[in-house]
Amino acid sequence: MVQNGLESGAKPRGRPRSYDPAKVLDQARDAFWRNGYSATSLDDLSAATGLNRPSLYGAFGDKHALYLAALRHSRDEMLASQARGLANPAPLRETLTVIYAGATALYLAGENGPRGCFLIGTAVTESRSDPEVRAILDDAFGRLDTAFAARFAASRAELPPGADPAALGRMATAVLHSL
């Protein structure tokens, strides 16, 4: 019997992964975050992740593909954190305070001092010439806007009459960017 391209009882070819892909993406992201995309070499990425070049290429492709994967990973973590924060049943002001305080703590962290937001700090520059980076950035910011707008709409009783949740959502994202 054949399952997943293997005969029953047959072992998969090659060695099993000896690394955690999410951890490698975090380590690669830190290298890109420290130096920016252009100034981060494959040697920097290899040193940061503990993987040699062939392993990096085998797992993620080239430097660009690894950067895109790190951007997506960071975007997904950011959106998940925002979703948890916005799900807080506390009053809107308190919820926003917690979200902005958490973002500020992240932006001010870093072994060599404050490093800001990974997406803003690296992807904005790259997005000018790279449509794939621009698409990830647009997606992240659009989803942030939408999630904030939904929370404002759900908290309409706490807003002034006539407040526009969509406009407030864009403003809330802009504040997040400016931190």
Coordinates of N, CA and C in Angstrom, one line a residue:
M1 N 0.8 -1.2 0.0 CA 0.0 0.0 0.0 C 0.9 1.2 0.0
V2 N 0.5 2.3 -0.8 CA 1.3 3.5 -0.9 C 0.4 4.6 -0.2
Q3 N 1.1 5.4 0.7 CA 0.5 6.5 1.3 C 1.5 7.7 1.3
N4 N 1.0 8.8 0.9 CA 1.9 10.0 0.8 C 3.1 9.8 0.0
G5 N 3.0 9.0 -1.0 CA 4.1 8.7 -1.9 C 5.1 7.7 -1.3
L6 N 4.8 7.0 -0.1 CA 5.7 6.1 0.5 C 5.0 4.7 0.6
E7 N 5.7 3.7 0.5 CA 5.1 2.4 0.8 C 4.9 2.3 2.3
S8 N 3.9 1.5 2.7 CA 3.7 1.3 4.1 C 5.0 0.8 4.8
G9 N 5.3 1.4 5.9 CA 6.5 1.0 6.6 C 7.8 1.6 6.1
A10 N 7.8 2.2 4.9 CA 9.0 2.8 4.4 C 9.3 4.1 5.1
K11 N 10.5 4.4 5.3 CA 10.9 5.6 6.0 C 11.0 6.7 4.9
P12 N 10.7 8.0 5.4 CA 10.9 9.1 4.4 C 12.4 9.3 4.1
R13 N 12.7 9.8 2.9 CA 14.1 10.0 2.5 C 14.6 11.2 3.2
G14 N 16.0 11.2 3.4 CA 16.7 12.3 4.0 C 16.5 12.3 5.5
R15 N 17.3 13.2 6.1 CA 17.2 13.3 7.5 C 16.0 14.2 8.0
P16 N 15.5 13.8 9.1 CA 14.4 14.7 9.6 C 14.9 16.0 10.0
R17 N 14.0 17.0 10.0 CA 14.4 18.3 10.4 C 14.9 18.3 11.9
S18 N 16.0 19.0 12.1 CA 16.5 19.1 13.5 C 16.4 20.5 14.0
Y19 N 15.5 21.3 13.4 CA 15.3 22.7 13.8 C 13.8 23.0 13.8
D20 N 13.5 24.0 14.5 CA 12.1 24.5 14.6 C 12.0 25.6 13.6
P21 N 11.2 25.5 12.5 CA 11.1 26.5 11.5 C 10.6 27.9 12.1
A22 N 9.7 27.9 13.0 CA 9.3 29.2 13.6 C 10.4 29.8 14.4
K23 N 11.2 29.0 15.1 CA 12.4 29.6 15.8 C 13.4 30.2 14.8
V24 N 13.6 29.4 13.7 CA 14.6 29.9 12.7 C 14.1 31.2 12.1
L25 N 12.8 31.3 11.8 CA 12.2 32.6 11.3 C 12.4 33.7 12.3
D26 N 12.2 33.4 13.6 CA 12.4 34.5 14.6 C 13.9 34.9 14.6
Q27 N 14.8 34.0 14.5 CA 16.2 34.3 14.5 C 16.6 35.1 13.2
A28 N 16.1 34.7 12.0 CA 16.3 35.4 10.8 C 15.7 36.8 10.9
R29 N 14.5 36.9 11.4 CA 13.9 38.2 11.6 C 14.7 39.1 12.4
D30 N 15.3 38.6 13.5 CA 16.2 39.4 14.3 C 17.4 39.9 13.6
A31 N 17.9 39.1 12.7 CA 19.1 39.5 11.9 C 18.7 40.6 10.9
F32 N 17.5 40.4 10.2 CA 17.0 41.4 9.3 C 16.7 42.7 10.1
W33 N 16.1 42.5 11.3 CA 15.7 43.7 12.1 C 16.9 44.5 12.5
R34 N 18.0 43.8 12.8 CA 19.2 44.5 13.3 C 19.8 45.3 12.2
N35 N 19.9 44.7 11.0 CA 20.7 45.3 9.9 C 19.9 45.8 8.7
G36 N 18.6 45.5 8.6 CA 17.9 45.7 7.4 C 18.1 44.6 6.4
Y37 N 17.2 44.6 5.5 CA 17.3 43.5 4.5 C 18.6 43.5 3.7
S38 N 18.9 44.7 3.1 CA 20.0 44.7 2.2 C 21.3 44.5 2.9
A39 N 21.5 44.9 4.1 CA 22.8 44.8 4.8 C 22.9 43.5 5.5
T40 N 21.9 42.6 5.5 CA 22.0 41.3 6.1 C 22.5 40.3 5.1
S41 N 23.7 39.7 5.4 CA 24.3 38.8 4.5 C 23.8 37.3 4.8
L42 N 24.1 36.4 3.9 CA 23.8 35.0 4.1 C 24.6 34.5 5.3
D43 N 25.8 35.0 5.5 CA 26.7 34.7 6.6 C 26.0 35.1 7.9
D44 N 25.4 36.3 7.9 CA 24.7 36.8 9.1 C 23.5 35.9 9.4
L45 N 22.8 35.5 8.4 CA 21.6 34.7 8.6 C 22.0 33.3 9.1
S46 N 23.1 32.8 8.5 CA 23.6 31.5 9.0 C 24.0 31.5 10.4
A47 N 24.8 32.6 10.8 CA 25.2 32.7 12.2 C 24.0 32.9 13.1
A48 N 23.0 33.7 12.7 CA 21.8 34.0 13.6 C 21.0 32.7 13.8
T49 N 20.9 31.9 12.7 CA 20.0 30.7 12.8 C 20.7 29.4 13.2
G50 N 22.0 29.4 13.1 CA 22.7 28.2 13.4 C 22.7 27.2 12.3
L51 N 22.1 27.6 11.1 CA 22.0 26.7 10.0 C 23.0 27.1 8.9
N52 N 23.6 26.1 8.3 CA 24.5 26.5 7.2 C 23.8 26.9 5.9
R53 N 24.5 27.5 5.0 CA 23.8 28.0 3.8 C 22.9 26.9 3.1
P54 N 23.5 25.7 2.8 CA 22.7 24.7 2.1 C 21.4 24.4 2.9
S55 N 21.5 24.4 4.2 CA 20.3 24.1 5.0 C 19.3 25.2 4.9
L56 N 19.8 26.5 5.0 CA 18.9 27.6 4.8 C 18.2 27.6 3.4
Y57 N 19.0 27.3 2.4 CA 18.4 27.3 1.0 C 17.4 26.1 0.9
G58 N 17.7 25.0 1.5 CA 16.8 23.8 1.4 C 15.5 24.1 2.2
A59 N 15.6 24.8 3.3 CA 14.4 25.0 4.1 C 13.6 26.2 3.6
F60 N 14.2 27.3 3.2 CA 13.5 28.5 2.9 C 13.7 29.1 1.5
G61 N 14.7 28.6 0.8 CA 15.0 29.2 -0.5 C 16.1 30.2 -0.3
D62 N 16.1 31.2 -1.2 CA 17.2 32.2 -1.1 C 16.9 33.3 0.0
K63 N 17.8 34.2 0.1 CA 17.6 35.3 1.1 C 16.3 36.0 1.0
H64 N 15.9 36.3 -0.2 CA 14.6 37.0 -0.4 C 13.4 36.2 0.1
A65 N 13.4 34.9 -0.2 CA 12.3 34.0 0.2 C 12.3 33.9 1.7
L66 N 13.5 33.9 2.4 CA 13.6 33.8 3.8 C 13.1 35.1 4.4
Y67 N 13.4 36.3 3.8 CA 12.9 37.6 4.3 C 11.4 37.6 4.2
L68 N 10.8 37.2 3.0 CA 9.4 37.2 2.9 C 8.7 36.3 3.9
A69 N 9.3 35.1 4.2 CA 8.8 34.2 5.2 C 8.8 34.9 6.6
A70 N 9.9 35.6 6.9 CA 10.1 36.3 8.2 C 9.0 37.4 8.3
L71 N 8.8 38.1 7.2 CA 7.8 39.2 7.2 C 6.4 38.6 7.4
R72 N 6.0 37.5 6.7 CA 4.7 36.9 6.9 C 4.6 36.4 8.4
H73 N 5.6 35.8 8.9 CA 5.6 35.3 10.2 C 5.4 36.4 11.2
S74 N 6.1 37.5 11.0 CA 6.0 38.7 11.9 C 4.6 39.3 11.8
R75 N 4.1 39.4 10.6 CA 2.7 39.9 10.3 C 1.7 39.1 11.1
D76 N 1.8 37.8 10.9 CA 0.9 36.9 11.6 C 0.9 36.9 13.1
E77 N 2.1 37.0 13.6 CA 2.3 37.2 15.1 C 1.6 38.5 15.5
M78 N 1.9 39.6 14.8 CA 1.3 40.9 15.1 C -0.2 40.9 15.1
L79 N -0.7 40.3 14.0 CA -2.2 40.3 13.9 C -2.8 39.4 15.0
A80 N -2.2 38.3 15.3 CA -2.7 37.4 16.4 C -2.7 38.2 17.7
S81 N -1.6 38.9 18.0 CA -1.5 39.7 19.2 C -2.6 40.7 19.3
Q82 N -2.8 41.4 18.1 CA -3.8 42.4 18.1 C -5.2 41.8 18.3
A83 N -5.5 40.7 17.7 CA -6.8 40.0 17.8 C -7.0 39.7 19.3
R84 N -6.0 39.2 20.0 CA -6.1 38.8 21.4 C -6.4 40.1 22.2
G85 N -5.7 41.2 21.9 CA -5.9 42.4 22.6 C -7.3 43.0 22.3
L86 N -7.7 43.0 21.1 CA -9.0 43.6 20.8 C -10.2 42.8 21.3
A87 N -9.9 41.5 21.6 CA -11.0 40.6 22.1 C -11.2 40.9 23.6
N88 N -10.4 41.7 24.2 CA -10.5 42.1 25.6 C -11.9 42.7 25.8
P89 N -12.7 42.2 26.8 CA -14.0 42.8 27.0 C -13.9 44.1 27.8
A90 N -12.7 44.6 28.2 CA -12.6 45.8 28.9 C -13.1 47.0 28.1
P91 N -13.3 48.1 28.7 CA -13.7 49.3 27.9 C -12.7 49.6 26.8
L92 N -13.1 50.3 25.8 CA -12.3 50.5 24.6 C -11.0 51.3 25.0
R93 N -11.1 52.3 25.8 CA -9.9 53.0 26.2 C -8.8 52.1 26.8
E94 N -9.3 51.3 27.7 CA -8.4 50.4 28.4 C -7.8 49.4 27.4
T95 N -8.6 48.9 26.5 CA -8.1 47.9 25.5 C -7.1 48.5 24.6
L96 N -7.3 49.7 24.2 CA -6.3 50.4 23.3 C -5.0 50.7 24.1
T97 N -5.2 51.1 25.3 CA -4.0 51.3 26.1 C -3.1 50.1 26.3
V98 N -3.7 48.9 26.5 CA -3.0 47.7 26.6 C -2.3 47.3 25.3
I99 N -3.0 47.5 24.2 CA -2.4 47.2 22.9 C -1.2 48.1 22.6
Y100 N -1.4 49.4 22.8 CA -0.3 50.3 22.5 C 0.9 50.1 23.5
A101 N 0.6 49.8 24.7 CA 1.7 49.6 25.7 C 2.4 48.3 25.3
G102 N 1.7 47.3 24.9 CA 2.4 46.1 24.4 C 3.3 46.3 23.2
A103 N 2.8 47.1 22.2 CA 3.6 47.4 21.0 C 4.8 48.2 21.4
T104 N 4.6 49.2 22.3 CA 5.7 50.0 22.7 C 6.8 49.2 23.4
A105 N 6.4 48.3 24.2 CA 7.4 47.4 24.9 C 8.2 46.6 23.9
L106 N 7.5 46.1 22.9 CA 8.2 45.3 21.8 C 9.1 46.2 21.0
Y107 N 8.7 47.4 20.7 CA 9.5 48.3 19.9 C 10.7 48.8 20.6
L108 N 10.6 48.9 21.9 CA 11.7 49.4 22.7 C 12.7 48.3 23.1
A109 N 12.3 47.0 22.9 CA 13.1 45.9 23.2 C 14.2 45.7 22.2
G110 N 15.2 44.9 22.5 CA 16.2 44.5 21.6 C 17.5 44.5 22.4
E111 N 18.3 43.5 22.1 CA 19.6 43.4 22.8 C 20.5 44.6 22.6
N112 N 20.4 45.3 21.5 CA 21.2 46.5 21.3 C 20.5 47.8 21.4
G113 N 19.3 47.7 22.1 CA 18.5 48.9 22.3 C 17.3 48.9 21.5
P114 N 16.5 50.0 21.5 CA 15.2 50.0 20.8 C 15.3 49.8 19.3
R115 N 14.4 49.0 18.8 CA 14.5 48.7 17.4 C 13.3 49.0 16.6
G116 N 12.2 49.4 17.2 CA 11.0 49.8 16.5 C 10.3 48.6 16.0
C117 N 9.4 48.8 15.1 CA 8.6 47.8 14.5 C 9.3 47.1 13.3
F118 N 9.3 45.8 13.2 CA 10.0 45.1 12.2 C 9.4 45.5 10.8
L119 N 8.1 45.5 10.7 CA 7.5 45.8 9.4 C 7.8 47.2 8.9
I120 N 7.6 48.1 9.8 CA 7.9 49.5 9.5 C 9.4 49.8 9.3
G121 N 10.2 49.2 10.1 CA 11.7 49.4 10.1 C 12.4 48.8 8.9
T122 N 11.8 47.7 8.3 CA 12.5 47.1 7.2 C 11.7 47.0 5.9
A123 N 10.4 46.7 6.1 CA 9.6 46.4 4.9 C 9.2 47.7 4.2
V124 N 9.0 48.8 4.9 CA 8.6 50.1 4.2 C 9.7 50.4 3.1
T125 N 10.9 50.4 3.5 CA 12.0 50.7 2.6 C 12.0 49.7 1.4
E126 N 11.9 48.4 1.7 CA 12.0 47.4 0.6 C 10.7 47.5 -0.3
S127 N 9.6 47.9 0.3 CA 8.3 47.9 -0.5 C 8.3 48.8 -1.7
R128 N 9.2 49.8 -1.7 CA 9.3 50.7 -2.9 C 9.7 50.0 -4.1
S129 N 10.5 49.0 -4.0 CA 11.0 48.3 -5.2 C 10.6 46.8 -5.3
D130 N 9.9 46.3 -4.3 CA 9.6 44.9 -4.2 C 8.1 44.7 -4.0
P131 N 7.4 44.3 -5.1 CA 5.9 44.2 -5.0 C 5.5 43.1 -4.0
E132 N 6.3 42.1 -3.8 CA 5.9 41.0 -2.8 C 6.0 41.6 -1.4
V133 N 7.0 42.4 -1.1 CA 7.1 43.0 0.2 C 5.9 44.0 0.4
R134 N 5.7 44.7 -0.7 CA 4.6 45.7 -0.6 C 3.2 45.0 -0.4
A135 N 3.0 43.9 -1.0 CA 1.7 43.1 -0.8 C 1.6 42.7 0.6
I136 N 2.7 42.2 1.2 CA 2.6 41.7 2.6 C 2.3 42.9 3.5
L137 N 3.0 44.0 3.3 CA 2.8 45.2 4.1 C 1.4 45.7 3.9
D138 N 0.9 45.8 2.7 CA -0.5 46.3 2.5 C -1.5 45.4 3.2
D139 N -1.3 44.1 3.1 CA -2.2 43.1 3.7 C -2.2 43.3 5.2
A140 N -1.0 43.5 5.8 CA -0.9 43.7 7.3 C -1.6 44.9 7.7
F141 N -1.3 46.0 7.0 CA -2.0 47.3 7.4 C -3.5 47.3 7.2
G142 N -3.9 46.7 6.1 CA -5.3 46.6 5.8 C -6.0 45.8 6.9
R143 N -5.4 44.7 7.3 CA -6.0 43.8 8.3 C -6.0 44.5 9.7
L144 N -5.0 45.3 10.0 CA -5.0 46.0 11.2 C -6.1 47.0 11.2
D145 N -6.2 47.8 10.1 CA -7.3 48.8 10.0 C -8.7 48.1 10.2
T146 N -8.9 47.0 9.6 CA -10.2 46.3 9.6 C -10.5 45.8 11.1
A147 N -9.5 45.3 11.7 CA -9.7 44.8 13.1 C -10.0 45.9 14.1
F148 N -9.2 47.0 13.9 CA -9.5 48.1 14.8 C -10.9 48.7 14.5
A149 N -11.2 48.8 13.2 CA -12.6 49.3 12.9 C -13.7 48.5 13.5
A150 N -13.5 47.1 13.4 CA -14.5 46.3 14.0 C -14.7 46.5 15.5
R151 N -13.5 46.7 16.2 CA -13.6 46.9 17.6 C -14.3 48.2 17.9
F152 N -14.0 49.3 17.1 CA -14.6 50.6 17.3 C -16.1 50.4 17.1
A153 N -16.5 49.7 16.0 CA -17.9 49.5 15.7 C -18.6 48.7 16.9
A154 N -18.0 47.8 17.5 CA -18.5 47.0 18.6 C -18.6 47.9 19.8
S155 N -17.8 48.9 19.9 CA -17.8 49.8 21.1 C -18.4 51.1 20.8
R156 N -19.4 51.2 19.8 CA -20.0 52.4 19.4 C -20.6 53.2 20.5
A157 N -21.1 52.6 21.6 CA -21.6 53.3 22.7 C -20.6 54.1 23.4
E158 N -19.3 53.8 23.3 CA -18.2 54.5 24.0 C -17.7 55.6 23.1
L159 N -18.2 55.7 21.9 CA -17.7 56.7 20.9 C -18.6 57.9 20.9
P160 N -18.0 59.1 20.4 CA -18.9 60.2 20.2 C -19.9 60.0 19.1
P161 N -21.1 60.6 19.2 CA -22.1 60.4 18.1 C -21.4 60.8 16.7
G162 N -21.7 60.0 15.8 CA -21.3 60.3 14.4 C -19.9 59.8 14.1
A163 N -19.2 59.2 15.1 CA -17.8 58.7 14.9 C -17.8 57.6 13.8
D164 N -16.8 57.6 13.0 CA -16.7 56.7 11.9 C -15.7 55.6 12.3
P165 N -16.2 54.3 12.6 CA -15.3 53.3 13.0 C -14.2 53.0 12.0
A166 N -14.5 53.0 10.7 CA -13.5 52.7 9.7 C -12.4 53.8 9.7
A167 N -12.7 55.1 9.8 CA -11.7 56.1 9.9 C -11.0 56.0 11.2
L168 N -11.6 55.7 12.3 CA -10.9 55.5 13.6 C -10.0 54.3 13.5
G169 N -10.4 53.3 12.8 CA -9.5 52.1 12.6 C -8.2 52.5 11.9
R170 N -8.4 53.3 10.8 CA -7.2 53.7 10.1 C -6.3 54.6 11.0
M171 N -6.9 55.4 11.8 CA -6.2 56.3 12.7 C -5.5 55.4 13.8
A172 N -6.2 54.4 14.3 CA -5.5 53.6 15.4 C -4.3 52.9 14.8
T173 N -4.4 52.4 13.6 CA -3.3 51.8 12.9 C -2.1 52.8 12.7
A174 N -2.5 54.0 12.3 CA -1.5 55.1 12.1 C -0.8 55.4 13.4
V175 N -1.5 55.4 14.5 CA -0.9 55.6 15.8 C 0.1 54.5 16.1
L176 N -0.3 53.3 15.9 CA 0.5 52.1 16.1 C 1.8 52.3 15.3
H177 N 1.7 52.7 14.0 CA 2.9 52.9 13.2 C 3.8 53.9 13.7
S178 N 3.2 55.0 14.3 CA 4.1 56.1 14.7 C 4.8 55.9 16.0
L179 N 4.3 54.8 16.8 CA 5.0 54.5 18.0 C 6.5 54.1 17.8

